[in-house]
XYZ file of C-alpha atoms in Angstrom:
397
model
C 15.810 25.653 -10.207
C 13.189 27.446 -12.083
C 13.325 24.543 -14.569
C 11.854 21.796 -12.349
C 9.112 23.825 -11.930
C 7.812 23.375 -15.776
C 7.714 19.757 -15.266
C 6.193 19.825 -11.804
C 2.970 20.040 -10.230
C 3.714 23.018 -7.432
C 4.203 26.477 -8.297
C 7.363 28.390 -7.409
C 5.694 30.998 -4.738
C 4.038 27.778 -3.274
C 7.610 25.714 -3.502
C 9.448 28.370 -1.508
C 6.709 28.459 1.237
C 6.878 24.845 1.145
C 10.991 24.545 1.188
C 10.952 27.446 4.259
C 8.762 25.058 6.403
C 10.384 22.237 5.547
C 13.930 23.530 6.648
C 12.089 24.885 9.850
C 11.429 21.004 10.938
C 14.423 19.440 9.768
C 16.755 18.308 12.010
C 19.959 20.503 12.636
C 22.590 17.804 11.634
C 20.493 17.244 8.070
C 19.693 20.999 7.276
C 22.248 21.427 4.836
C 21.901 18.241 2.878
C 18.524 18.812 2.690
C 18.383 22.325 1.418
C 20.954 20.942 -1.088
C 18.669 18.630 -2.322
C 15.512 19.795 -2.092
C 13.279 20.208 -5.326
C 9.714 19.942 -6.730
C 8.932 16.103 -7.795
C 8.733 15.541 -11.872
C 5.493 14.962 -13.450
C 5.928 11.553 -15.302
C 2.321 11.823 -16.889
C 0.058 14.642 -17.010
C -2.922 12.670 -16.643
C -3.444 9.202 -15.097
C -5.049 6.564 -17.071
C -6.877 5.402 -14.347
C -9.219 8.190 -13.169
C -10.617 5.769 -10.574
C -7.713 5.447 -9.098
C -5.566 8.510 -9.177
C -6.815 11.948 -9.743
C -4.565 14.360 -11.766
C -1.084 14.139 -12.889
C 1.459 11.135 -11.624
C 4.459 12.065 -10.198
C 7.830 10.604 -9.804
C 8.102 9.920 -6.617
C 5.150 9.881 -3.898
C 5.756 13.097 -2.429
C 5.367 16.357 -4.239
C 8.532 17.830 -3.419
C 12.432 15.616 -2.777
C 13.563 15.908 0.741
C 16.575 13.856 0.686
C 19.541 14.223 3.521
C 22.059 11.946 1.658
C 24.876 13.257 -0.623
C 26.578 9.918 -1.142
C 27.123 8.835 -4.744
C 23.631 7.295 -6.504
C 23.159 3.900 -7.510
C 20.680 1.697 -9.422
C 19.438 -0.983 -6.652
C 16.322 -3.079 -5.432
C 14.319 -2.144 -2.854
C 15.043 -2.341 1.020
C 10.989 -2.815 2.139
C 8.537 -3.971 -0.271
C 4.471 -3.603 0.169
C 2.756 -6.507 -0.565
C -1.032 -5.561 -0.609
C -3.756 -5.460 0.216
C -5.945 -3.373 -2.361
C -8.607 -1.099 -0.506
C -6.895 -1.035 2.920
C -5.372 2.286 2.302
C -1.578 1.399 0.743
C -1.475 4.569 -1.235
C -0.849 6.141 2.460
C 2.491 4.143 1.938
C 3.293 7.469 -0.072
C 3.757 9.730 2.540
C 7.362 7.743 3.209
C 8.815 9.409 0.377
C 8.761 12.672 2.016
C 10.958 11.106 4.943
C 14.547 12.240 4.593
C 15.654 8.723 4.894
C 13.389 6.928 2.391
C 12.699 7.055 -1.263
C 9.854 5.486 -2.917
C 8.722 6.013 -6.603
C 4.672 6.460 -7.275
C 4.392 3.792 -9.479
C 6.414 1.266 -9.143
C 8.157 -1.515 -12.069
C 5.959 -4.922 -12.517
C 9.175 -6.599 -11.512
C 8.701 -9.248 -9.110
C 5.885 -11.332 -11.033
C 5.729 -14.848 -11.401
C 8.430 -15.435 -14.725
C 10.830 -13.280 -13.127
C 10.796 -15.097 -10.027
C 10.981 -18.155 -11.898
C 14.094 -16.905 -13.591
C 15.630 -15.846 -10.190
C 15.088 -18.834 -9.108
C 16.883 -20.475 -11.457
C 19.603 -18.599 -12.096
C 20.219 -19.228 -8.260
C 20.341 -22.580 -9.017
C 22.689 -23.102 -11.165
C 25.678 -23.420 -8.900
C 28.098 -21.783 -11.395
C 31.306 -20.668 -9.348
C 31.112 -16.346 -10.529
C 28.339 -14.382 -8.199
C 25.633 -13.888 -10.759
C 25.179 -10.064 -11.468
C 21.404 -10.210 -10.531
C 20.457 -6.982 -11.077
C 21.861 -7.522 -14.965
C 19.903 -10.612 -15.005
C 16.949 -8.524 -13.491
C 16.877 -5.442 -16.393
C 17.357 -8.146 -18.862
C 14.089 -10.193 -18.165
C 12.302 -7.110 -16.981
C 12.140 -6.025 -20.557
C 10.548 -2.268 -20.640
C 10.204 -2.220 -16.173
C 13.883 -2.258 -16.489
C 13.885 2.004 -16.607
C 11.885 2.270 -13.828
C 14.820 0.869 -11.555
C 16.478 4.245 -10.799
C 19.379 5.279 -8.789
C 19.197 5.632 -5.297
C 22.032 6.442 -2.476
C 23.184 3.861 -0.139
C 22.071 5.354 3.300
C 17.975 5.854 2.156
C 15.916 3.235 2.390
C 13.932 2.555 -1.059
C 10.391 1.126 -1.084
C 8.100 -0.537 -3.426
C 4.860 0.283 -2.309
C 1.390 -1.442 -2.676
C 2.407 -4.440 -5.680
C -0.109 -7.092 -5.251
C 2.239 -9.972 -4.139
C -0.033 -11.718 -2.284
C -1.484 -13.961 -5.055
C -0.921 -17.868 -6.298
C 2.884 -17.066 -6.910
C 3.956 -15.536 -3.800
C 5.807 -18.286 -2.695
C 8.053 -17.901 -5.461
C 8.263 -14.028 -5.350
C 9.189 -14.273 -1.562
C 12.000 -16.937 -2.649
C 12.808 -14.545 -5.407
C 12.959 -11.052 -2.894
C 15.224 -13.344 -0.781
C 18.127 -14.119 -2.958
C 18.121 -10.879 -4.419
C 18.268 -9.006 -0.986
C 17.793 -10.941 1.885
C 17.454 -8.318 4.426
C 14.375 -6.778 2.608
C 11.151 -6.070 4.972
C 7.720 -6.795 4.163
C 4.977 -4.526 4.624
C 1.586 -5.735 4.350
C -2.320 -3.452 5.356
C -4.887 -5.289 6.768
C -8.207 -3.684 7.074
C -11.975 -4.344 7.762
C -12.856 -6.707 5.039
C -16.547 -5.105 4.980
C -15.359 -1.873 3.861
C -12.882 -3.415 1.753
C -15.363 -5.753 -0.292
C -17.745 -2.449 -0.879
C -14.711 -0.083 -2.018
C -13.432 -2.556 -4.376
C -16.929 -2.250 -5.567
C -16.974 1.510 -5.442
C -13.893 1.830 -7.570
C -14.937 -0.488 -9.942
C -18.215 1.395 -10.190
C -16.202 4.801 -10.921
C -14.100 3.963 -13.210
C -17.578 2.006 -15.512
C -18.495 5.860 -15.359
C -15.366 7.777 -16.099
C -15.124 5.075 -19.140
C -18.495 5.569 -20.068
C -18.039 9.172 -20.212
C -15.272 8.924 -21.977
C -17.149 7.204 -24.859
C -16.600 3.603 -24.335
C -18.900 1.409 -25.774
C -21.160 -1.150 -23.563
C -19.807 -3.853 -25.303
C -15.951 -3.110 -24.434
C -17.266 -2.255 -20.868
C -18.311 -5.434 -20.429
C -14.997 -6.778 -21.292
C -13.473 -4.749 -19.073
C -12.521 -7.049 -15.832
C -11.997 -4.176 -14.280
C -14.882 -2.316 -14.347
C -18.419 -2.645 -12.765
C -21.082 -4.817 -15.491
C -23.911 -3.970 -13.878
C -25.674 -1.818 -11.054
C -23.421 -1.514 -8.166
C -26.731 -2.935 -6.196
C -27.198 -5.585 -8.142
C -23.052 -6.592 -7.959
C -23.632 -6.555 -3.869
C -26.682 -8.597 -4.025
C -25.062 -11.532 -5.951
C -21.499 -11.101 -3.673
C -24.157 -11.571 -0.578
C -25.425 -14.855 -2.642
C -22.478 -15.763 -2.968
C -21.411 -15.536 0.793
C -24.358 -17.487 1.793
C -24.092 -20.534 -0.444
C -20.590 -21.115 0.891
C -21.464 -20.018 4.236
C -24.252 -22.634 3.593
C -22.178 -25.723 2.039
C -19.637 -24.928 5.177
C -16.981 -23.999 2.726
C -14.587 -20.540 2.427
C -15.473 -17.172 2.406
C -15.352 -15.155 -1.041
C -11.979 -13.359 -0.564
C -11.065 -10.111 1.003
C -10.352 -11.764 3.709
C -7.216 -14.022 3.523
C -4.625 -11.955 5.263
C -2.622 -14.685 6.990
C -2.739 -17.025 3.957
C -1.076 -13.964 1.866
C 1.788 -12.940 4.488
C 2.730 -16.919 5.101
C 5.326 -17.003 2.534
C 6.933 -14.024 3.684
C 6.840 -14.985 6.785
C 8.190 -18.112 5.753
C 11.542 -16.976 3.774
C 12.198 -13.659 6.261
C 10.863 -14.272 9.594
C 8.017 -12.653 11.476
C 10.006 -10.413 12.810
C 10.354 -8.779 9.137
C 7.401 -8.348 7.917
C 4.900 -6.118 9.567
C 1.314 -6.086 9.217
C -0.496 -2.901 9.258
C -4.040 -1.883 10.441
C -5.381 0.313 7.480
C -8.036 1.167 9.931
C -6.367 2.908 12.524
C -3.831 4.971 9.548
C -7.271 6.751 9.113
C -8.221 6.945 12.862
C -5.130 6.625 14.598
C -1.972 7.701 11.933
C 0.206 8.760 14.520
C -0.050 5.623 16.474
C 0.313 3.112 13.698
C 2.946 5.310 11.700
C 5.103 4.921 15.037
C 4.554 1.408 14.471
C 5.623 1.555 10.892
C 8.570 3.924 11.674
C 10.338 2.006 14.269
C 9.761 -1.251 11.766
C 11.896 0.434 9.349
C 14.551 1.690 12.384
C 13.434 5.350 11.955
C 12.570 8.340 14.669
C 8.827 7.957 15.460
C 8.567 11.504 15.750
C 10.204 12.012 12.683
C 6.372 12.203 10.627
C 3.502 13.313 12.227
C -0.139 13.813 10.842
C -3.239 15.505 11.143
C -6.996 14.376 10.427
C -8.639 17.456 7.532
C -11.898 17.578 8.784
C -13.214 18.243 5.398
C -11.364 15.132 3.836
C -12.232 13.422 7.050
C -8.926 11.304 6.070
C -4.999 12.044 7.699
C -2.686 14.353 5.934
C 0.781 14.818 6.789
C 1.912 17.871 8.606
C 6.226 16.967 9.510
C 8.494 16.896 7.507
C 6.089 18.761 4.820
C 2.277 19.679 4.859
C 0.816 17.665 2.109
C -2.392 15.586 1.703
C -2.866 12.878 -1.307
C -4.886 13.297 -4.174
C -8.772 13.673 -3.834
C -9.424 9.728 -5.425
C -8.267 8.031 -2.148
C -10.800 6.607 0.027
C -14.219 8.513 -1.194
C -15.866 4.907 -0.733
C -14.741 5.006 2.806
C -17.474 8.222 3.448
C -20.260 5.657 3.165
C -21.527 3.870 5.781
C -21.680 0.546 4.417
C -22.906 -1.616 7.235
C -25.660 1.052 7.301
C -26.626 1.523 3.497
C -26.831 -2.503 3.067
C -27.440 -4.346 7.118
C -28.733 -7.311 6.043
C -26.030 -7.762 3.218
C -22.974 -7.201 5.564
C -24.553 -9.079 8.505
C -23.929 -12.129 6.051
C -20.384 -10.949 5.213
C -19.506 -10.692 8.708
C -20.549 -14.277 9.311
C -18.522 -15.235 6.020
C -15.342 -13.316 7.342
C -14.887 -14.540 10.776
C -12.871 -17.522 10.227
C -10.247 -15.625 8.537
C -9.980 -12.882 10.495
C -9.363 -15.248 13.523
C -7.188 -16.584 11.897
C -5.011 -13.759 10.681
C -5.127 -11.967 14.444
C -3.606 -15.985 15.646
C -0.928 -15.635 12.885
C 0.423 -12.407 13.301
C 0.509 -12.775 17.320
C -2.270 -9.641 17.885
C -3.469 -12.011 20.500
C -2.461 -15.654 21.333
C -5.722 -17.223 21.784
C -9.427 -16.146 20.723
C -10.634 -15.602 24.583
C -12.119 -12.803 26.465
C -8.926 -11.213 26.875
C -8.136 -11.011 23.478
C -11.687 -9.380 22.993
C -11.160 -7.099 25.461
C -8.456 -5.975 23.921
C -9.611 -5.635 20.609
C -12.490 -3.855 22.194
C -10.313 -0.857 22.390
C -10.925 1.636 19.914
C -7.754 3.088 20.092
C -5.901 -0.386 19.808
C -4.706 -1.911 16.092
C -7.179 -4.128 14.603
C -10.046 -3.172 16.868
C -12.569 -3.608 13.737
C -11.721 -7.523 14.162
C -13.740 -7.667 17.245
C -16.723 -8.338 15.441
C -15.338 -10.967 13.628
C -13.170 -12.673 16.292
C -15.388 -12.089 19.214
C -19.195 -13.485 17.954
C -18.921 -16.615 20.189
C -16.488 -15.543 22.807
């Protein structure tokens, strides 16, 4: 044991605190699997490349130490649930799953599913040659150097890709593609306010201009970089609100952030509604317990089987069952300013420019079945999922 400990992140006094709580909460009839198994998580890189993104070393999996209650044989395999999106509305909380006894999900996850690759699927489905195609073969063969990052996993736990943007101009092909390969997969998508979305996209962007600056980059290269902030973070707001107006103005769409329904259609459209569950990434800050339940029982696990807690210094949930453990300090620091208060007349504009969407999203995910005053009413409630679309569903109602 003391090996894993030179290429971890936890210390072995704090491991063994950690491991004695851990088999305090476990259930009875997984106890001994999961004492078997149990072990601090690798490092994979010491530092991340992105500082803006994540803070401190990477780790193999998402949680910091392996609670696993299978002992069945390991093999290599695609994922059972797959996140697709959206940036900003909190999908590095998708994380926490790894430290479910049931579920395994790596930290970063293998650039599989991208638009050649689906092509190929595709194709190779197509064929119509009599033999059933070894797809995963095929798969490690056109994922060139992603093809390592497929590891081995046991039967019974559910494996997740978290938080790959799969909700662009090729999604209709990557849901075709997730369906031949494993046609029982589930879809998990995180919908959040668009407001605060728009101005943390910003926010990160604006961080990581800095950390590269500080690093020595050159203005020049920073200016090439797409993504990082090329000018005042001010300035980048005031020409988004422009933006927002002029189509606002020539009656045309909004400027993104916004498209949640338009994303999740193709999913929808290959594994059913029932499969693919859409998130508020509002109310896994407010309300984790309530929409983890939600998430949970998605995936057919116990909803008391995680529970959180809100650190009041953080302000943001960290989980408390099966193991204590918060994520790193780079997730959601945009989300401690008040963004509708910093910039009123900018997001009173955005609001405007958001609306249509965000009807439409609530319409195509059932939240309510018509726009009305008791659909409002409902979303009027704090404690309900998407309660932040009130303001954009409910302006004329």
């Amino acid at each position: 044991m003391d090996a894993y400990f030179a290429h971890s992140m936890i210390e072995k006094e704090d491991f063994e605190k950690m491991e004695q709580y851990i088999l305090d909460h476990v259930p009875a009839e997984d106890f001994a699997a999961v004492r078997k198994n149990l072990k601090p998580t690798s490092i994979i890189l010491e530092e991340a490349t992105d500082k803006a993104y994540h803070e401190g070393a990477v780790l193999e999996h998402g949680c910091p130490v392996e609670i696993r209650k299978s002992l069945e044989p390991l093999e290599k395999r695609l994922p059972d649930v797959v996140g697709i999106g959206f940036a900003k509305c909190g999908t590095g909380t998708l994380q926490f799953l790894d430290c479910h006894p049931s579920v395994t999900m790596r930290s970063t996850e293998p650039k599989f599913y991208n638009s050649k690759n689906a092509f190929d699927i595709i194709q190779f489905d197509g064929e119509g040659t009599p033999e059933k195609y070894d797809y995963l073969k095929k798969i490690e063969i056109t994922a060139g150097k992603d093809k390592q990052k497929f590891l081995k996993f046991s039967k019974t736990v559910l494996t997740v890709n978290p938080k790959k943007q799969y909700a662009g101009s090729a999604a209709l092909d990557v849901a075709k593609a997730m369906k031949i390969l494993n046609p029982k997969t589930k879809i998990i998508g995180i919908a959040c306010d668009p407001i605060k979305r728009v101005y943390s996209q910003f926010a990160m962007k604006n961080r990581r201009t800095e950390f590269k600056t500080s690093d020595g980059m050159d203005e020049e290269a920073i200016h090439k970089c797409r993504a990082c902030l090329n000018k005042d973070l001010n300035e980048t707001i005031k020409d988004f609100t422009e933006n927002a107006q002029r189509l606002l103005d020539n009656g045309g769409n909004s400027p993104g952030f916004d498209e949640y329904a338009r994303a999740l259609e193709p999913f929808v459209e290959q594994f059913g509604d029932e499969n693919v569950l859409l998130l508020d990434g509002e109310n896994l800050i407010t309300q984790p317990n309530q929409e983890w339940a939600r998430l949970l029982e998605f995936l057919g696990l116990n909803k008391e089987s995680m529970k959180f807690y809100i650190d009041e210094e953080k302000g943001f949930p960290c989980l408390e069952k099966p193991v204590k453990y918060c994520l790193n300090g780079a997730k959601g620091t945009s989300r401690k300013i008040d963004v509708r208060q910093e910039y009123p007349e900018d997001t009173a504009i955005w609001r405007k420019s958001f609306s249509p969407k965000i009807k439409e999203m609530i319409l195509f995910k059932k939240i309510c079945n018509k726009i009305d005053e008791k659909c409002c009413q409902k979303l009027r409630d704090e404690k309900s999922s998407f309660s932040w679309a009130h303001e954009y569903a409910c302006l004329d109602v």
